[in-house]
Short mmCIF file of C-alpha atoms in Angstrom, two decimals:
data_model
loop_
_atom_site.label_atom_id
_atom_site.label_comp_id
_atom_site.label_asym_id
_atom_site.label_seq_id
_atom_site.Cartn_x
_atom_site.Cartn_y
_atom_site.Cartn_z
CA UNK A 1 -33.24 2.03 32.72
CA UNK A 2 -35.71 4.72 31.65
CA UNK A 3 -33.42 7.53 30.57
CA UNK A 4 -30.05 7.09 28.94
CA UNK A 5 -28.54 10.28 27.59
CA UNK A 6 -25.16 11.47 26.39
CA UNK A 7 -25.50 15.14 25.58
CA UNK A 8 -23.32 17.44 23.49
CA UNK A 9 -24.73 20.61 22.03
CA UNK A 10 -23.68 24.02 20.86
CA UNK A 11 -27.11 25.21 19.86
CA UNK A 12 -27.54 27.67 22.72
CA UNK A 13 -25.33 30.15 24.50
CA UNK A 14 -24.16 27.40 26.85
CA UNK A 15 -22.18 24.63 25.19
CA UNK A 16 -22.42 21.16 26.65
CA UNK A 17 -19.84 18.43 26.13
CA UNK A 18 -20.51 14.75 26.84
CA UNK A 19 -22.98 15.17 29.68
CA UNK A 20 -24.01 11.65 30.71
CA UNK A 21 -27.34 11.36 32.48
CA UNK A 22 -29.01 8.05 33.23
CA UNK A 23 -32.07 7.38 35.36
CA UNK A 24 -33.77 4.23 36.62
CA UNK A 25 -37.43 3.79 37.49
CA UNK A 26 -38.35 5.88 40.52
CA UNK A 27 -35.00 7.58 40.58
CA UNK A 28 -34.47 11.33 40.92
CA UNK A 29 -31.39 12.65 39.19
CA UNK A 30 -30.24 16.09 40.26
CA UNK A 31 -28.25 18.21 37.83
CA UNK A 32 -26.48 20.76 39.96
CA UNK A 33 -23.95 23.44 39.14
CA UNK A 34 -23.26 27.15 39.34
CA UNK A 35 -25.37 29.65 37.40
CA UNK A 36 -24.48 29.65 33.74
CA UNK A 37 -23.06 26.13 33.74
CA UNK A 38 -25.63 24.87 31.21
CA UNK A 39 -28.00 22.94 33.49
CA UNK A 40 -31.19 24.22 31.89
CA UNK A 41 -29.78 23.59 28.42
CA UNK A 42 -29.20 19.96 29.38
CA UNK A 43 -32.83 19.65 30.43
CA UNK A 44 -34.02 21.30 27.22
CA UNK A 45 -32.09 18.80 25.09
CA UNK A 46 -33.81 15.89 26.86
CA UNK A 47 -37.15 17.60 26.17
CA UNK A 48 -36.20 18.08 22.52
CA UNK A 49 -36.41 21.88 22.69
CA UNK A 50 -32.68 22.17 21.99
CA UNK A 51 -31.00 19.89 19.48
CA UNK A 52 -27.97 17.72 20.14
CA UNK A 53 -24.88 18.25 18.06
CA UNK A 54 -23.54 14.84 19.10
CA UNK A 55 -24.44 12.05 21.49
CA UNK A 56 -27.70 10.21 21.94
CA UNK A 57 -30.85 10.27 24.05
CA UNK A 58 -33.01 7.23 24.58
CA UNK A 59 -36.09 6.82 26.73
CA UNK A 60 -37.35 3.33 27.61
CA UNK A 61 -34.68 1.87 25.32
CA UNK A 62 -36.07 3.74 22.34
CA UNK A 63 -33.86 6.35 20.72
CA UNK A 64 -35.52 9.76 20.62
CA UNK A 65 -32.46 11.56 19.31
CA UNK A 66 -29.30 10.44 17.61
CA UNK A 67 -27.87 13.06 15.26
CA UNK A 68 -25.37 10.62 13.76
CA UNK A 69 -28.18 8.38 12.55
CA UNK A 70 -30.51 11.27 11.79
CA UNK A 71 -32.98 10.33 14.53
CA UNK A 72 -35.00 13.16 16.03
CA UNK A 73 -38.34 12.79 17.80
CA UNK A 74 -40.24 16.07 18.28
CA UNK A 75 -40.81 17.24 21.88
CA UNK A 76 -44.55 16.54 21.65
CA UNK A 77 -43.84 12.90 20.78
CA UNK A 78 -41.35 12.25 23.58
CA UNK A 79 -42.76 10.62 26.73
CA UNK A 80 -41.64 13.53 28.86
CA UNK A 81 -43.12 16.57 30.60
CA UNK A 82 -41.30 19.67 31.75
CA UNK A 83 -41.94 22.08 34.62
CA UNK A 84 -40.13 25.31 33.88
CA UNK A 85 -38.55 27.75 36.25
CA UNK A 86 -41.37 30.28 36.42
CA UNK A 87 -44.27 27.78 36.47
CA UNK A 88 -45.27 29.15 33.08
CA UNK A 89 -48.95 28.54 33.45
CA UNK A 90 -50.92 29.62 30.40
CA UNK A 91 -52.22 33.04 31.52
CA UNK A 92 -55.54 32.89 29.66
CA UNK A 93 -56.60 29.52 31.12
CA UNK A 94 -57.87 28.62 34.59
CA UNK A 95 -55.73 26.40 36.79
CA UNK A 96 -57.94 23.46 35.90
CA UNK A 97 -57.78 24.16 32.16
CA UNK A 98 -54.00 24.42 32.49
CA UNK A 99 -53.85 20.99 34.08
CA UNK A 100 -56.24 19.52 31.51
CA UNK A 101 -54.20 20.93 28.61
CA UNK A 102 -51.93 17.92 28.05
CA UNK A 103 -54.86 15.50 27.98
CA UNK A 104 -56.83 17.64 25.56
CA UNK A 105 -53.76 17.87 23.35
CA UNK A 106 -53.91 14.06 23.14
CA UNK A 107 -57.53 14.22 22.09
CA UNK A 108 -59.18 13.40 25.41
CA UNK A 109 -62.65 15.03 25.37
CA UNK A 110 -62.80 18.26 27.37
CA UNK A 111 -65.23 17.05 30.05
CA UNK A 112 -63.17 13.98 30.80
CA UNK A 113 -59.92 15.95 30.77
CA UNK A 114 -61.35 18.51 33.18
CA UNK A 115 -62.68 15.80 35.48
CA UNK A 116 -59.25 14.22 35.67
CA UNK A 117 -57.68 17.62 36.22
CA UNK A 118 -60.01 18.13 39.17
CA UNK A 119 -58.99 14.74 40.52
CA UNK A 120 -55.29 15.38 40.38
CA UNK A 121 -55.68 18.89 41.81
CA UNK A 122 -57.57 17.61 44.85
CA UNK A 123 -54.97 14.87 45.24
CA UNK A 124 -52.37 17.65 45.56
CA UNK A 125 -54.69 19.54 47.94
CA UNK A 126 -55.10 22.21 45.30
CA UNK A 127 -58.80 21.71 44.58
CA UNK A 128 -59.64 25.18 45.85
CA UNK A 129 -57.67 26.94 43.11
CA UNK A 130 -59.17 25.00 40.16
CA UNK A 131 -61.21 27.92 38.87
CA UNK A 132 -58.62 30.66 39.45
CA UNK A 133 -56.46 32.26 36.80
CA UNK A 134 -52.68 31.92 37.13
CA UNK A 135 -52.21 35.55 38.18
CA UNK A 136 -54.50 34.94 41.16
CA UNK A 137 -52.27 32.13 42.47
CA UNK A 138 -49.36 32.44 44.88
CA UNK A 139 -45.94 31.33 43.67
CA UNK A 140 -46.24 28.03 45.52
CA UNK A 141 -49.74 27.31 44.28
CA UNK A 142 -48.61 28.09 40.76
CA UNK A 143 -45.78 25.57 41.04
CA UNK A 144 -48.10 22.86 42.35
CA UNK A 145 -50.50 23.48 39.46
CA UNK A 146 -47.58 23.33 37.02
CA UNK A 147 -46.54 20.03 38.58
CA UNK A 148 -50.09 18.69 38.27
CA UNK A 149 -50.16 19.78 34.64
CA UNK A 150 -46.99 17.81 33.97
CA UNK A 151 -47.97 14.70 35.96
CA UNK A 152 -51.41 14.32 34.41
CA UNK A 153 -49.94 13.10 31.12
CA UNK A 154 -48.00 10.41 33.03
CA UNK A 155 -44.61 11.15 31.52
CA UNK A 156 -41.89 8.52 31.73
CA UNK A 157 -39.36 11.26 32.43
CA UNK A 158 -40.36 14.34 34.40
CA UNK A 159 -38.08 17.33 33.85
CA UNK A 160 -38.01 19.96 36.61
CA UNK A 161 -36.13 23.23 36.10
CA UNK A 162 -35.50 24.90 39.48
CA UNK A 163 -39.13 24.45 40.47
CA UNK A 164 -38.71 26.35 43.74
CA UNK A 165 -36.58 29.25 42.59
CA UNK A 166 -39.46 31.71 42.61
CA UNK A 167 -40.55 30.85 46.16
CA UNK A 168 -39.40 32.45 49.40
CA UNK A 169 -37.58 30.42 52.04
CA UNK A 170 -40.50 29.44 54.33
CA UNK A 171 -42.72 28.65 51.41
CA UNK A 172 -39.87 26.63 50.02
CA UNK A 173 -39.46 24.03 52.75
CA UNK A 174 -43.23 23.71 53.04
CA UNK A 175 -43.66 23.22 49.32
CA UNK A 176 -40.58 21.05 49.19
CA UNK A 177 -42.23 18.49 51.46
CA UNK A 178 -45.46 18.48 49.55
CA UNK A 179 -43.60 18.27 46.28
CA UNK A 180 -41.51 15.42 47.57
CA UNK A 181 -44.48 13.33 48.62
CA UNK A 182 -46.09 13.87 45.23
CA UNK A 183 -42.88 12.95 43.43
CA UNK A 184 -42.55 9.79 45.52
CA UNK A 185 -45.92 8.58 44.31
CA UNK A 186 -45.01 9.07 40.69
CA UNK A 187 -43.33 6.08 39.11
CA UNK A 188 -41.29 7.54 36.24
CA UNK A 189 -37.82 9.00 36.38
CA UNK A 190 -37.22 12.58 37.47
CA UNK A 191 -34.48 14.94 36.36
CA UNK A 192 -34.23 18.03 38.54
CA UNK A 193 -32.08 21.06 37.83
CA UNK A 194 -31.07 23.25 40.74
CA UNK A 195 -28.28 25.29 42.19
CA UNK A 196 -29.62 24.92 45.73
CA UNK A 197 -27.79 22.21 47.73
CA UNK A 198 -30.65 21.82 50.25
CA UNK A 199 -33.15 21.24 47.51
CA UNK A 200 -30.73 18.85 45.83
CA UNK A 201 -30.07 16.68 48.87
CA UNK A 202 -33.72 16.57 49.95
CA UNK A 203 -34.97 15.39 46.57
CA UNK A 204 -32.10 13.66 44.81
CA UNK A 205 -30.85 10.07 44.64
CA UNK A 206 -28.02 10.64 42.22
CA UNK A 207 -26.14 13.83 41.44
CA UNK A 208 -24.56 15.11 38.26
CA UNK A 209 -22.38 18.15 38.91
CA UNK A 210 -21.89 20.38 35.87
CA UNK A 211 -19.38 23.19 35.57
CA UNK A 212 -18.76 25.10 32.33
CA UNK A 213 -20.74 22.63 30.28
CA UNK A 214 -18.91 19.51 31.45
CA UNK A 215 -19.61 16.91 34.10
CA UNK A 216 -17.05 17.33 36.88
CA UNK A 217 -18.47 14.63 39.11
CA UNK A 218 -21.37 12.23 39.24
CA UNK A 219 -22.57 9.92 42.01
CA UNK A 220 -24.61 9.55 45.21
CA UNK A 221 -24.48 12.16 47.97
CA UNK A 222 -22.07 9.95 49.91
CA UNK A 223 -19.78 9.44 46.97
CA UNK A 224 -19.61 13.17 46.44
CA UNK A 225 -18.99 13.79 50.13
CA UNK A 226 -16.23 11.20 50.42
CA UNK A 227 -14.33 12.31 47.39
CA UNK A 228 -15.23 15.81 46.18
CA UNK A 229 -13.47 16.46 42.90
CA UNK A 230 -13.66 20.25 42.66
CA UNK A 231 -13.80 23.29 44.87
CA UNK A 232 -17.45 23.79 43.87
CA UNK A 233 -18.39 20.30 45.10
CA UNK A 234 -16.58 20.92 48.40
CA UNK A 235 -18.47 24.19 48.91
CA UNK A 236 -21.72 22.54 47.90
CA UNK A 237 -21.53 19.98 50.69
CA UNK A 238 -20.19 22.22 53.43
CA UNK B 1 -50.86 75.98 20.43
CA UNK B 2 -50.43 72.60 18.86
CA UNK B 3 -53.44 71.32 20.72
CA UNK B 4 -55.59 74.24 19.55
CA UNK B 5 -54.46 73.72 15.98
CA UNK B 6 -55.67 70.14 16.18
CA UNK B 7 -58.92 70.91 17.98
CA UNK B 8 -60.19 74.02 16.19
CA UNK B 9 -60.99 72.32 12.84
CA UNK B 10 -63.07 69.66 14.59
CA UNK B 11 -64.93 72.35 16.52
CA UNK B 12 -65.50 74.31 13.31
CA UNK B 13 -66.87 71.24 11.60
CA UNK B 14 -69.23 70.41 14.45
CA UNK B 15 -70.32 74.05 14.80
CA UNK B 16 -71.12 74.40 11.11
CA UNK B 17 -72.84 71.01 10.91
CA UNK B 18 -76.48 71.18 9.77
CA UNK B 19 -77.71 69.38 12.90
CA UNK B 20 -81.43 69.87 12.24
CA UNK B 21 -81.23 68.44 8.73
CA UNK B 22 -78.74 65.78 9.64
CA UNK B 23 -81.30 62.99 9.58
CA UNK B 24 -82.59 63.98 6.16
CA UNK B 25 -79.15 64.54 4.67
CA UNK B 26 -77.84 61.23 5.83
CA UNK B 27 -80.83 59.18 4.76
CA UNK B 28 -81.10 60.41 1.18
CA UNK B 29 -80.18 57.91 -1.47
CA UNK B 30 -76.74 59.23 -2.41
CA UNK B 31 -75.61 59.40 1.21
CA UNK B 32 -76.83 55.95 2.21
CA UNK B 33 -75.33 54.55 -0.96
CA UNK B 34 -71.90 56.00 -0.11
CA UNK B 35 -72.24 54.92 3.50
CA UNK B 36 -73.20 51.37 2.57
CA UNK B 37 -70.44 51.13 0.01
CA UNK B 38 -67.92 52.41 2.53
CA UNK B 39 -68.97 49.81 5.06
CA UNK B 40 -68.87 46.98 2.52
CA UNK B 41 -65.46 48.01 1.18
CA UNK B 42 -63.85 48.76 4.55
CA UNK B 43 -65.06 45.54 6.18
CA UNK B 44 -64.12 43.57 3.08
CA UNK B 45 -60.67 45.16 3.13
CA UNK B 46 -60.29 44.39 6.84
CA UNK B 47 -61.24 40.77 6.25
CA UNK B 48 -58.74 40.49 3.39
CA UNK B 49 -56.10 42.14 5.56
CA UNK B 50 -56.78 39.62 8.35
CA UNK B 51 -56.64 36.60 6.09
CA UNK B 52 -53.39 37.64 4.42
CA UNK B 53 -51.87 39.76 7.20
CA UNK B 54 -51.84 37.37 10.15
CA UNK B 55 -49.76 34.70 8.35
CA UNK B 56 -47.49 37.46 7.01
CA UNK B 57 -47.03 38.85 10.53
CA UNK B 58 -46.16 35.35 11.73
CA UNK B 59 -43.51 35.02 9.02
CA UNK B 60 -42.00 38.40 9.92
CA UNK B 61 -41.99 37.67 13.64
CA UNK B 62 -41.03 34.02 13.75
CA UNK B 63 -39.52 32.68 10.56
CA UNK B 64 -35.82 33.01 9.99
CA UNK B 65 -34.74 33.48 6.40
CA UNK B 66 -32.48 35.76 4.39
CA UNK B 67 -34.31 38.81 3.15
CA UNK B 68 -36.64 39.10 6.09
CA UNK B 69 -35.63 42.71 6.70
CA UNK B 70 -36.25 43.48 3.05
CA UNK B 71 -39.68 41.87 3.23
CA UNK B 72 -40.56 43.93 6.29
CA UNK B 73 -39.43 47.10 4.51
CA UNK B 74 -41.65 46.26 1.54
CA UNK B 75 -44.60 45.56 3.83
CA UNK B 76 -44.18 48.89 5.59
CA UNK B 77 -43.71 50.81 2.34
CA UNK B 78 -47.44 51.38 1.63
CA UNK B 79 -47.62 52.89 5.11
CA UNK B 80 -45.46 55.85 4.09
CA UNK B 81 -46.15 55.79 0.36
CA UNK B 82 -48.51 58.58 -0.76
CA UNK B 83 -51.78 56.75 -1.45
CA UNK B 84 -52.07 58.31 -4.92
CA UNK B 85 -48.77 56.69 -5.89
CA UNK B 86 -50.12 53.46 -4.44
CA UNK B 87 -53.16 53.83 -6.67
CA UNK B 88 -50.99 54.35 -9.75
CA UNK B 89 -48.94 51.30 -8.79
CA UNK B 90 -52.10 49.25 -8.37
CA UNK B 91 -53.29 50.41 -11.78
CA UNK B 92 -50.02 49.30 -13.38
CA UNK B 93 -50.27 45.94 -11.63
CA UNK B 94 -53.96 45.12 -11.79
CA UNK B 95 -55.21 47.48 -14.49
CA UNK B 96 -56.45 46.08 -17.79
CA UNK B 97 -53.02 46.41 -19.32
CA UNK B 98 -51.28 45.75 -16.03
CA UNK B 99 -48.68 43.21 -15.10
CA UNK B 100 -51.22 40.87 -13.52
CA UNK B 101 -54.34 42.62 -14.72
CA UNK B 102 -53.80 41.88 -18.43
CA UNK B 103 -53.71 38.07 -18.13
CA UNK B 104 -56.50 38.28 -15.57
CA UNK B 105 -58.67 40.08 -18.12
CA UNK B 106 -57.59 38.05 -21.14
CA UNK B 107 -58.09 34.66 -19.55
CA UNK B 108 -60.82 35.19 -17.02
CA UNK B 109 -62.49 38.36 -18.25
CA UNK B 110 -61.87 39.79 -14.83
CA UNK B 111 -61.56 43.54 -14.50
CA UNK B 112 -60.63 45.19 -11.23
CA UNK B 113 -60.25 48.96 -11.79
CA UNK B 114 -63.46 50.97 -11.41
CA UNK B 115 -65.23 48.12 -9.65
CA UNK B 116 -66.28 47.69 -6.03
CA UNK B 117 -63.77 44.88 -5.66
CA UNK B 118 -61.16 47.28 -7.00
CA UNK B 119 -62.05 49.87 -4.35
CA UNK B 120 -61.81 47.13 -1.75
CA UNK B 121 -58.35 46.11 -3.02
CA UNK B 122 -57.15 49.73 -2.98
CA UNK B 123 -58.25 50.00 0.66
CA UNK B 124 -56.61 46.68 1.50
CA UNK B 125 -53.36 47.92 -0.03
CA UNK B 126 -53.12 50.86 2.35
CA UNK B 127 -54.68 49.13 5.39
CA UNK B 128 -52.75 45.86 5.38
CA UNK B 129 -49.46 47.26 6.77
CA UNK B 130 -51.25 48.60 9.86
CA UNK B 131 -52.55 45.14 10.64
CA UNK B 132 -49.27 43.42 9.89
CA UNK B 133 -47.08 45.59 12.12
CA UNK B 134 -49.57 45.47 15.00
CA UNK B 135 -49.94 41.68 14.85
CA UNK B 136 -46.22 41.20 14.32
CA UNK B 137 -45.42 43.04 17.52
CA UNK B 138 -48.13 40.93 19.17
CA UNK B 139 -46.35 37.75 18.08
CA UNK B 140 -43.09 39.12 19.41
CA UNK B 141 -44.57 39.95 22.79
CA UNK B 142 -45.73 36.38 23.40
CA UNK B 143 -43.30 34.58 25.66
CA UNK B 144 -41.93 31.65 23.66
CA UNK B 145 -41.69 29.52 26.77
CA UNK B 146 -45.50 29.10 26.78
CA UNK B 147 -45.25 27.40 23.42
CA UNK B 148 -42.20 25.39 24.53
CA UNK B 149 -44.02 24.22 27.65
CA UNK B 150 -47.05 23.24 25.57
CA UNK B 151 -44.85 21.12 23.30
CA UNK B 152 -43.36 19.23 26.24
CA UNK B 153 -46.93 18.51 27.34
CA UNK B 154 -47.51 16.67 24.08
CA UNK B 155 -49.29 19.37 22.06
CA UNK B 156 -48.74 19.51 18.30
CA UNK B 157 -47.94 22.86 16.64
CA UNK B 158 -51.45 23.31 15.22
CA UNK B 159 -53.06 22.66 18.59
CA UNK B 160 -50.65 25.09 20.27
CA UNK B 161 -51.45 27.77 17.72
CA UNK B 162 -55.20 27.42 18.28
CA UNK B 163 -55.18 27.04 22.04
CA UNK B 164 -52.21 29.11 23.18
CA UNK B 165 -50.82 31.47 20.54
CA UNK B 166 -54.08 32.69 19.03
CA UNK B 167 -55.83 33.52 22.35
CA UNK B 168 -52.73 35.36 23.57
CA UNK B 169 -52.59 37.18 20.25
CA UNK B 170 -56.29 38.13 20.22
CA UNK B 171 -55.88 41.67 21.63
CA UNK B 172 -53.24 42.49 19.00
CA UNK B 173 -55.35 41.05 16.20
CA UNK B 174 -58.35 43.08 17.38
CA UNK B 175 -56.32 46.29 17.63
CA UNK B 176 -54.72 45.67 14.23
CA UNK B 177 -58.10 45.00 12.65
CA UNK B 178 -59.61 48.19 14.07
CA UNK B 179 -56.64 50.23 12.85
CA UNK B 180 -56.79 48.65 9.42
CA UNK B 181 -60.52 49.19 9.25
CA UNK B 182 -60.17 52.87 10.21
CA UNK B 183 -57.50 53.35 7.58
CA UNK B 184 -59.62 51.58 4.96
CA UNK B 185 -62.69 53.65 5.81
CA UNK B 186 -60.83 56.92 5.31
CA UNK B 187 -58.99 55.82 2.17
CA UNK B 188 -59.12 58.38 -0.62
CA UNK B 189 -56.05 58.63 -2.81
CA UNK B 190 -55.50 55.03 -3.81
CA UNK B 191 -59.21 54.42 -4.25
CA UNK B 192 -59.85 57.35 -6.56
CA UNK B 193 -56.76 56.58 -8.62
CA UNK B 194 -57.39 52.88 -8.99
CA UNK B 195 -61.16 52.61 -8.74
CA UNK B 196 -62.36 56.08 -9.64
CA UNK B 197 -65.46 57.67 -8.17
CA UNK B 198 -68.42 55.85 -9.62
CA UNK B 199 -71.52 56.54 -7.51
CA UNK B 200 -72.88 53.35 -6.00
CA UNK B 201 -69.89 51.32 -7.15
CA UNK B 202 -66.65 52.90 -6.00
CA UNK B 203 -67.71 56.24 -4.51
CA UNK B 204 -67.05 55.63 -0.83
CA UNK B 205 -67.77 58.11 1.96
CA UNK B 206 -64.55 60.16 1.65
CA UNK B 207 -64.97 60.41 -2.10
CA UNK B 208 -68.59 61.46 -1.69
CA UNK B 209 -67.54 64.16 0.76
CA UNK B 210 -65.00 65.50 -1.67
CA UNK B 211 -67.34 65.61 -4.66
CA UNK B 212 -70.34 66.91 -2.68
CA UNK B 213 -68.38 69.80 -1.23
CA UNK B 214 -68.74 71.74 -4.51
CA UNK B 215 -72.52 71.61 -4.97
CA UNK B 216 -74.01 70.30 -1.74
CA UNK B 217 -71.75 71.45 1.11
CA UNK B 218 -74.33 70.59 3.78
CA UNK B 219 -74.29 66.95 2.80
CA UNK B 220 -70.49 66.94 2.61
CA UNK B 221 -70.34 68.36 6.14
CA UNK B 222 -72.92 65.89 7.40
CA UNK B 223 -70.92 62.98 5.99
CA UNK B 224 -67.75 64.40 7.52
CA UNK B 225 -69.47 64.51 10.90
CA UNK B 226 -70.25 60.81 10.48
CA UNK B 227 -66.56 60.14 9.83
CA UNK B 228 -65.57 62.16 12.90
CA UNK B 229 -67.94 60.15 15.09
CA UNK B 230 -66.62 56.88 13.72
CA UNK B 231 -63.09 58.06 14.56
CA UNK B 232 -64.15 58.92 18.10
CA UNK B 233 -65.70 55.48 18.40
CA UNK B 234 -62.43 53.89 17.30
CA UNK B 235 -60.51 56.00 19.76
CA UNK B 236 -62.77 54.84 22.57
CA UNK B 237 -62.45 51.20 21.56
CA UNK B 238 -58.65 51.45 21.56
CA UNK B 239 -58.33 53.67 24.64
CA UNK B 240 -56.38 51.04 26.58
CA UNK B 241 -53.70 51.10 23.90
CA UNK B 242 -53.49 54.77 23.00
CA UNK B 243 -54.82 56.91 25.81
CA UNK B 244 -52.69 55.40 28.55
CA UNK B 245 -49.30 57.10 28.60
CA UNK B 246 -46.34 54.82 28.04
CA UNK B 247 -44.72 53.56 31.20
#
């Protein structure tokens, strides 16, 4: 098991109570729920951007946070990477420099970091945007660059916060496929937050449904379909 | 009406300016001395404001502690304080018998009033708030999620500050520095109170203008014209910020 988390927090406007999220190698966990249910907050706690009030998070069997025992590993020292909702590319850096950022932060020399950024961008068929600034990119291109920026540091857990929310419908299915094939090649665990059922079922292996800061149901798509526990889950699958 | 009231004095100054003698007036010893001193003091003050003001702006924008509002009020105070009062306050703090000045003189033999360093400190005192409030609003306008994202990519706080925060902050720092510099260059009240008007040591351009007006009005006018042109230059350099109407 790569990720083993039991999350309770009251640090942000959304309170979370005993959210259990576990992920195996190569598994994609989808956290799904209505707007305002606390999905993003859950992701932020795994990243270390929001602190737990109780519970525990461990990655690769190593505790990164355990408030009871006073354990807290800073976000930059957790083997994770996060792709935020609005791509969030650094506006003053080129696409390539954005992708190279994580490597340079680890002390990889600039030339080498940029060479590897070029590699990963061409792998994602994004080589043509390497020299452009974020504001010159389309929403979809921006998301692919943000994904490349996260993958280049080879995180054990990749955190994705509604990565397609800023894209229009046609762009979405197109990007979804590309995204999916990239994600399939990456060997860590993925945790994806979304409120879009199509996105969820196309990318997810295991689902955690959150409503009002609590898990209402958790399981595979079939398990959810066979025995939906709440009205929201019923609507989600219809 | 209001516009005319603002424009007419500038026109009068330019119309009365001794254009043909301008070169001679501005290159004589007293004028170049004042000009050089003004540049040294104003750039020195700007540098001091940058070194102390950027961290202060960070504290005001980002740190969370009781008394932050009070600290901001104290930082803004010199902005509205009459400079002469600021000069008196500086004298009581850093003068030979001052709160800090006395031990400074007794132990280190250091004397600040009526020295060039003193003039520089007086200018810093009035210029610093301009830099701090400009940079503080710059810090506030930076989307925190850039810094959050950078952390999740494995970047340590120092690295993030150098590679993300500082570049995004650069326009605000530049604007704050220009404002502070302009304020320092025009400083009169605090300088004359704290540092006096010693030619070649503390007599900066505005002081020279004031004291020349009595016996050499042409030179005073010429120096004023220099100050007007510097102001226009500043206006041009900050046009993006000031000349575009708010949307």
